[in-house]
mmCIF file of C-alpha atoms in Angstrom:
data_model
loop_
_atom_site.group_PDB
_atom_site.id
_atom_site.type_symbol
_atom_site.label_atom_id
_atom_site.label_comp_id
_atom_site.label_asym_id
_atom_site.label_seq_id
_atom_site.Cartn_x
_atom_site.Cartn_y
_atom_site.Cartn_z
ATOM 1 C CA MET A 824 27.944 -12.652 -1.847
ATOM 2 C CA PRO A 825 26.768 -9.148 -2.771
ATOM 3 C CA PHE A 826 25.903 -8.060 0.780
ATOM 4 C CA SER A 827 27.929 -8.414 3.955
ATOM 5 C CA THR A 828 26.471 -9.854 7.144
ATOM 6 C CA GLY A 829 26.399 -6.402 8.719
ATOM 7 C CA GLN A 830 24.450 -4.966 5.793
ATOM 8 C CA LEU A 831 21.892 -7.781 5.972
ATOM 9 C CA ILE A 832 21.451 -7.288 9.731
ATOM 10 C CA PHE A 833 21.013 -3.536 9.222
ATOM 11 C CA ALA A 834 18.461 -4.115 6.441
ATOM 12 C CA ALA A 835 16.446 -6.525 8.586
ATOM 13 C CA PHE A 836 16.550 -4.139 11.558
ATOM 14 C CA PHE A 837 15.540 -1.208 9.343
ATOM 15 C CA VAL A 838 12.564 -3.083 7.843
ATOM 16 C CA ILE A 839 11.318 -4.184 11.279
ATOM 17 C CA VAL A 840 11.634 -0.709 12.824
ATOM 18 C CA PHE A 841 10.133 1.008 9.766
ATOM 19 C CA ALA A 842 7.125 -1.335 9.775
ATOM 20 C CA ALA A 843 6.634 -0.803 13.518
ATOM 21 C CA VAL A 844 6.717 2.995 13.138
ATOM 22 C CA MET A 845 4.274 2.880 10.226
ATOM 23 C CA ILE A 846 1.856 0.671 12.190
ATOM 24 C CA TYR A 847 2.112 2.989 15.205
ATOM 25 C CA ALA A 848 1.471 6.081 13.063
ATOM 26 C CA TYR A 849 -1.524 4.453 11.358
ATOM 27 C CA ARG A 850 -3.013 3.352 14.684
ATOM 28 C CA LYS A 851 -2.537 6.833 16.117
ATOM 29 C CA ASP A 852 -4.412 8.456 13.219
ATOM 30 C CA ILE A 853 -7.093 5.814 12.691
ATOM 31 C CA LYS A 854 -9.929 8.129 13.832
ATOM 32 C CA LEU A 855 -8.869 10.758 11.310
ATOM 33 C CA HIS A 856 -8.647 8.137 8.563
ATOM 34 C CA LYS A 857 -12.192 6.979 9.239
ATOM 35 C CA ARG A 858 -13.512 10.543 9.094
ATOM 36 C CA TYR A 859 -11.601 11.977 6.133
ATOM 37 C CA TYR A 860 -11.199 8.886 3.934
ATOM 38 C CA LYS A 861 -14.698 7.485 4.336
ATOM 39 C CA GLY A 862 -15.416 6.476 0.708
ATOM 40 C CA SER A 863 -11.868 5.705 -0.377
ATOM 41 C CA LEU A 864 -12.369 1.925 -0.556
ATOM 42 C CA LYS A 865 -15.198 2.390 -3.049
ATOM 43 C CA VAL A 866 -13.011 4.656 -5.164
ATOM 44 C CA LEU A 867 -10.186 2.099 -5.034
ATOM 45 C CA ALA A 868 -12.562 -0.710 -6.036
ATOM 46 C CA VAL A 869 -13.884 1.294 -9.001
ATOM 47 C CA PHE A 870 -10.340 2.179 -10.076
ATOM 48 C CA ILE A 871 -9.204 -1.468 -9.944
ATOM 49 C CA LEU A 872 -12.331 -2.540 -11.839
ATOM 50 C CA PHE A 873 -11.598 0.125 -14.461
ATOM 51 C CA ILE A 874 -8.013 -1.107 -14.917
ATOM 52 C CA ILE A 875 -9.190 -4.719 -15.193
ATOM 53 C CA THR A 876 -11.788 -3.671 -17.773
ATOM 54 C CA ILE A 877 -9.152 -1.895 -19.851
ATOM 55 C CA VAL A 878 -6.866 -4.941 -19.737
ATOM 56 C CA VAL A 879 -9.702 -7.288 -20.766
ATOM 57 C CA ILE A 880 -10.802 -5.006 -23.609
ATOM 58 C CA LYS A 881 -7.210 -4.681 -24.831
ATOM 59 C CA LYS A 882 -6.722 -8.448 -24.699
ATOM 60 C CA PHE A 883 -9.833 -9.050 -26.840
ATOM 61 C CA ILE A 884 -9.165 -6.256 -29.329
ATOM 62 C CA VAL A 885 -5.457 -6.895 -29.837
ATOM 63 C CA SER A 886 -5.674 -10.701 -29.958
#
């Protein structure tokens, strides 16, 4: 077994606490996120669409 029981317990504890802190920090700043990152979902959608388009074009040209 590559990891000891203590290491696995620490890893699980770390992941749980880290996720809780990240959720708390996001909730605390949610008003700022709504104000400063208003159009970010549209930008993300366009970026993902662009990547998908490149992959599709490459698949058709290379194959």
